[in-house]
Amino acid sequence: MEWLYCDFHIHTTWSDGNCELKDVVEMYGETGFDVIAITDHVLDSASLARTKTECGMNCSIEKDQFARYQRELWSATRYAWETYRMLLIPGIELTNDTSKYHILALDSKEFISPDLDVEDILTEINAQGGLSVACHPYIRNHSGETPSEYLWNNQDRFASMFDAWEVANRDDLFNVVGLKKFNYIANSDFHEEKHLRSWKTLLRCSRNVEAVKQAIRTNEAVALFLYRGGKLK
Ligand code: ZN
Ligand code: ZN
């Protein structure tokens, strides 16, 4: 079975990314990626109220926009498959900057509020057949911040409740996460073109969404990969 080049954490102009969805698909498809997930931010209500004046409409997908976001992702999924044989998994990044946790929900089907507590979010993701990932759980070098500090501070409780943790995010390699008890993946947290050069995941599994989710959950045939430019194939 072949190894698949994957990136499960990508933002577009649906939230605070610089690139439109269609340009992101072309960029990853042309480069030769096999699996990507689009994960625009859904912000908690307190943070949304606080930051809306600064970032205008584009800091968060709001509940009433979610159906349109999903529809656009589904059509991008079809295009990515037909054009590049690339899997595109719809997702969101549940972004709670008040209580300090960022959680990826991959292949979730309905809106989930980041105002919920972590256990309820994970229950909801599971109920929708989705996959949960604890994002950048340690200090990020470019900002000096730990946006998921709550997850890290409660790691014993949460370690096995997530399907995976980001052991690497963009330029950061969180070796502290690489402990036996954590399932791991690595993602770019893409917001602009230069973020393509960053840590990524290699997975050995069949090229379909259920197989990809299963490979992350079992976490056996998984490897880290630092992409530095050029075509992958
Ligand atoms: Zn984040
Ligand atoms: Zn992100």
Short mmCIF file of C-alpha atoms and ligand atoms in Angstrom, two decimals:
data_model
loop_
_atom_site.label_atom_id
_atom_site.label_comp_id
_atom_site.label_asym_id
_atom_site.label_seq_id
_atom_site.Cartn_x
_atom_site.Cartn_y
_atom_site.Cartn_z
CA MET A 1 0.00 0.00 0.00
CA GLU A 2 1.29 3.48 -0.80
CA TRP A 3 2.13 6.27 1.63
CA LEU A 4 -0.20 9.26 1.26
CA TYR A 5 0.97 12.88 1.62
CA CYS A 6 -1.52 14.57 3.97
CA ASP A 7 -2.30 17.94 5.52
CA PHE A 8 -5.29 18.05 7.86
CA HIS A 9 -5.26 21.71 8.99
CA ILE A 10 -5.86 24.39 6.35
CA HIS A 11 -7.57 27.82 6.53
CA THR A 12 -9.08 29.72 3.60
CA THR A 13 -10.82 33.07 3.13
CA TRP A 14 -13.86 31.45 4.76
CA SER A 15 -12.07 32.49 7.98
CA ASP A 16 -8.68 34.16 8.42
CA GLY A 17 -6.73 32.50 5.59
CA ASN A 18 -5.31 34.56 2.71
CA CYS A 19 -6.13 32.13 -0.10
CA GLU A 20 -9.48 31.24 -1.57
CA LEU A 21 -10.65 27.66 -1.35
CA LYS A 22 -10.25 27.05 -5.09
CA ASP A 23 -6.65 28.36 -5.04
CA VAL A 24 -5.83 26.14 -2.06
CA VAL A 25 -7.14 23.09 -3.95
CA GLU A 26 -5.03 23.94 -7.04
CA MET A 27 -1.92 24.57 -4.93
CA TYR A 28 -2.10 21.25 -3.04
CA GLY A 29 -3.29 19.33 -6.08
CA GLU A 30 -0.50 20.68 -8.34
CA THR A 31 2.08 19.93 -5.66
CA GLY A 32 0.93 16.33 -5.50
CA PHE A 33 -0.75 15.99 -2.11
CA ASP A 34 -3.09 13.02 -1.67
CA VAL A 35 -5.28 14.14 1.25
CA ILE A 36 -6.16 17.59 2.60
CA ALA A 37 -8.68 18.83 5.15
CA ILE A 38 -10.14 22.35 5.06
CA THR A 39 -10.63 23.53 8.63
CA ASP A 40 -11.78 27.13 8.87
CA HIS A 41 -12.25 28.68 12.30
CA VAL A 42 -15.50 28.66 14.26
CA LEU A 43 -14.86 31.07 17.14
CA ASP A 44 -16.43 30.95 20.59
CA SER A 45 -19.06 33.67 21.13
CA ALA A 46 -17.10 35.77 23.61
CA SER A 47 -14.04 35.91 21.34
CA LEU A 48 -16.22 36.57 18.32
CA ALA A 49 -17.87 39.52 20.06
CA ARG A 50 -14.46 40.82 21.10
CA THR A 51 -12.69 40.49 17.75
CA LYS A 52 -15.41 41.05 15.18
CA THR A 53 -14.63 44.75 14.84
CA GLU A 54 -10.94 43.96 14.16
CA CYS A 55 -11.31 41.14 11.66
CA GLY A 56 -14.60 42.08 10.02
CA MET A 57 -16.63 39.19 8.64
CA ASN A 58 -13.72 36.85 8.15
CA CYS A 59 -12.63 35.65 11.55
CA SER A 60 -15.18 32.87 11.97
CA ILE A 61 -17.80 30.77 10.23
CA GLU A 62 -21.04 31.56 11.98
CA LYS A 63 -23.85 29.12 12.47
CA ASP A 64 -26.02 30.59 9.71
CA GLN A 65 -23.14 30.35 7.20
CA PHE A 66 -22.30 26.74 7.99
CA ALA A 67 -24.58 25.09 5.42
CA ARG A 68 -23.15 27.25 2.64
CA TYR A 69 -19.58 26.50 3.82
CA GLN A 70 -20.33 22.75 3.75
CA ARG A 71 -21.84 22.92 0.29
CA GLU A 72 -18.84 24.78 -1.08
CA LEU A 73 -16.50 22.22 0.50
CA TRP A 74 -18.45 19.31 -0.96
CA SER A 75 -18.20 20.77 -4.42
CA ALA A 76 -14.45 21.35 -3.89
CA THR A 77 -14.21 17.72 -2.74
CA ARG A 78 -15.66 16.55 -6.04
CA TYR A 79 -13.39 18.84 -8.07
CA ALA A 80 -10.26 17.79 -6.15
CA TRP A 81 -11.03 14.12 -6.71
CA GLU A 82 -11.91 14.44 -10.38
CA THR A 83 -8.95 16.68 -11.20
CA TYR A 84 -6.17 15.38 -8.95
CA ARG A 85 -7.39 12.16 -7.31
CA MET A 86 -6.87 14.16 -4.12
CA LEU A 87 -9.19 13.57 -1.14
CA LEU A 88 -10.57 16.76 0.40
CA ILE A 89 -12.09 16.24 3.85
CA PRO A 90 -14.46 18.98 5.06
CA GLY A 91 -13.72 20.16 8.58
CA ILE A 92 -13.68 23.04 11.05
CA GLU A 93 -11.34 24.29 13.75
CA LEU A 94 -13.37 24.81 16.91
CA THR A 95 -11.52 27.80 18.28
CA ASN A 96 -12.14 28.68 21.90
CA ASP A 97 -9.80 31.56 22.75
CA THR A 98 -11.63 32.27 25.98
CA SER A 99 -11.08 28.88 27.61
CA LYS A 100 -7.98 28.12 25.47
CA TYR A 101 -8.63 25.13 23.29
CA HIS A 102 -8.46 24.63 19.55
CA ILE A 103 -9.92 21.37 18.24
CA LEU A 104 -10.12 20.12 14.65
CA ALA A 105 -13.32 18.30 13.73
CA LEU A 106 -12.68 16.41 10.47
CA ASP A 107 -15.50 14.91 8.43
CA SER A 108 -18.06 16.30 10.88
CA LYS A 109 -21.44 16.92 9.28
CA GLU A 110 -23.20 19.54 11.38
CA PHE A 111 -22.34 22.77 13.13
CA ILE A 112 -20.71 22.36 16.55
CA SER A 113 -20.39 25.29 18.94
CA PRO A 114 -16.93 25.90 20.45
CA ASP A 115 -18.75 27.32 23.49
CA LEU A 116 -19.35 23.71 24.59
CA ASP A 117 -16.83 22.18 26.95
CA VAL A 118 -14.19 19.82 25.57
CA GLU A 119 -15.95 16.58 26.54
CA ASP A 120 -19.20 17.69 24.91
CA ILE A 121 -17.38 18.76 21.75
CA LEU A 122 -15.67 15.36 21.51
CA THR A 123 -18.95 13.55 22.09
CA GLU A 124 -20.55 15.59 19.32
CA ILE A 125 -17.69 14.94 16.87
CA ASN A 126 -17.89 11.20 17.60
CA ALA A 127 -21.67 11.18 17.21
CA GLN A 128 -21.25 12.72 13.73
CA GLY A 129 -18.70 10.07 12.73
CA GLY A 130 -15.96 12.71 12.69
CA LEU A 131 -12.37 12.71 13.83
CA SER A 132 -11.02 14.96 16.62
CA VAL A 133 -7.54 16.48 16.75
CA ALA A 134 -6.00 18.55 19.56
CA CYS A 135 -4.28 21.47 17.79
CA HIS A 136 -0.85 22.94 18.56
CA PRO A 137 -0.98 21.82 22.21
CA TYR A 138 2.30 23.43 23.25
CA ILE A 139 4.05 26.81 22.91
CA ARG A 140 4.14 28.10 19.32
CA ASN A 141 7.54 29.58 18.48
CA HIS A 142 6.29 32.24 16.08
CA SER A 143 3.87 33.75 18.60
CA GLY A 144 5.14 32.52 21.96
CA GLU A 145 1.56 31.59 22.76
CA THR A 146 -0.11 28.31 23.70
CA PRO A 147 -3.63 28.68 22.27
CA SER A 148 -4.58 25.17 23.47
CA GLU A 149 -3.11 25.53 26.93
CA TYR A 150 -6.24 24.04 28.54
CA LEU A 151 -5.75 20.79 26.61
CA TRP A 152 -2.09 20.58 27.54
CA ASN A 153 -2.75 21.34 31.22
CA ASN A 154 -5.32 18.54 31.29
CA GLN A 155 -3.41 16.12 29.10
CA ASP A 156 -3.81 13.12 31.39
CA ARG A 157 -7.57 13.43 31.20
CA PHE A 158 -7.69 14.15 27.46
CA ALA A 159 -4.75 12.09 26.10
CA SER A 160 -6.75 9.21 24.70
CA MET A 161 -10.04 11.07 24.24
CA PHE A 162 -8.77 12.75 21.08
CA ASP A 163 -8.27 10.69 17.94
CA ALA A 164 -4.91 12.48 17.54
CA TRP A 165 -2.75 15.36 18.76
CA GLU A 166 -0.66 17.63 16.57
CA VAL A 167 2.91 16.59 17.34
CA ALA A 168 3.99 19.22 14.83
CA ASN A 169 2.27 22.36 13.56
CA ARG A 170 3.78 24.48 10.77
CA ASP A 171 7.40 25.09 11.94
CA ASP A 172 7.02 23.74 15.44
CA LEU A 173 7.87 20.21 16.45
CA PHE A 174 6.32 19.55 19.85
CA ASN A 175 8.52 16.69 20.98
CA VAL A 176 6.72 16.88 24.31
CA VAL A 177 3.64 15.51 22.57
CA GLY A 178 5.50 12.57 21.10
CA LEU A 179 4.80 10.36 24.07
CA LYS A 180 3.48 6.87 23.81
CA LYS A 181 0.03 7.73 25.06
CA PHE A 182 -0.72 10.21 22.28
CA ASN A 183 -1.84 9.39 18.77
CA TYR A 184 -0.20 11.99 16.57
CA ILE A 185 -0.30 13.76 13.22
CA ALA A 186 1.51 16.86 11.83
CA ASN A 187 -0.12 19.75 9.98
CA SER A 188 0.73 23.08 8.37
CA ASP A 189 -2.03 25.22 9.93
CA PHE A 190 -1.98 26.84 6.48
CA HIS A 191 -3.04 30.51 6.29
CA GLU A 192 -0.90 31.72 3.36
CA GLU A 193 1.16 30.29 0.51
CA LYS A 194 4.46 30.19 2.39
CA HIS A 195 2.88 27.90 5.01
CA LEU A 196 2.88 25.10 2.45
CA ARG A 197 6.52 24.54 3.47
CA SER A 198 5.93 22.99 6.85
CA TRP A 199 5.40 19.78 8.81
CA LYS A 200 3.00 17.28 7.28
CA THR A 201 1.75 13.74 7.83
CA LEU A 202 2.42 10.59 5.83
CA LEU A 203 -0.18 7.85 6.22
CA ARG A 204 -0.11 4.38 4.73
CA CYS A 205 -3.69 3.43 3.90
CA SER A 206 -6.20 3.28 1.06
CA ARG A 207 -7.25 6.50 -0.62
CA ASN A 208 -10.68 7.00 0.94
CA VAL A 209 -11.94 9.01 3.89
CA GLU A 210 -12.94 6.08 6.12
CA ALA A 211 -9.52 4.44 5.64
CA VAL A 212 -7.76 7.74 6.41
CA LYS A 213 -9.76 8.22 9.62
CA GLN A 214 -9.07 4.64 10.64
CA ALA A 215 -5.32 5.03 9.95
CA ILE A 216 -5.21 8.10 12.20
CA ARG A 217 -7.15 6.31 14.96
CA THR A 218 -4.93 3.22 14.94
CA ASN A 219 -1.87 5.45 14.43
CA GLU A 220 0.43 2.64 13.34
CA ALA A 221 1.45 3.51 9.78
CA VAL A 222 1.99 7.23 10.39
CA ALA A 223 5.10 9.36 9.87
CA LEU A 224 6.14 13.01 9.97
CA PHE A 225 7.39 14.80 6.89
CA LEU A 226 8.91 18.29 6.54
CA TYR A 227 7.86 19.54 3.11
CA ARG A 228 10.42 22.00 1.69
CA GLY A 229 9.07 22.74 -1.79
CA GLY A 230 8.87 21.25 -5.26
CA LYS A 231 6.58 18.60 -6.71
CA LEU A 232 5.96 15.51 -4.63
CA LYS A 233 5.40 13.34 -7.68
ZN ZN B 1 -5.53 27.09 16.12
ZN ZN B 2 -5.59 26.73 12.61
#
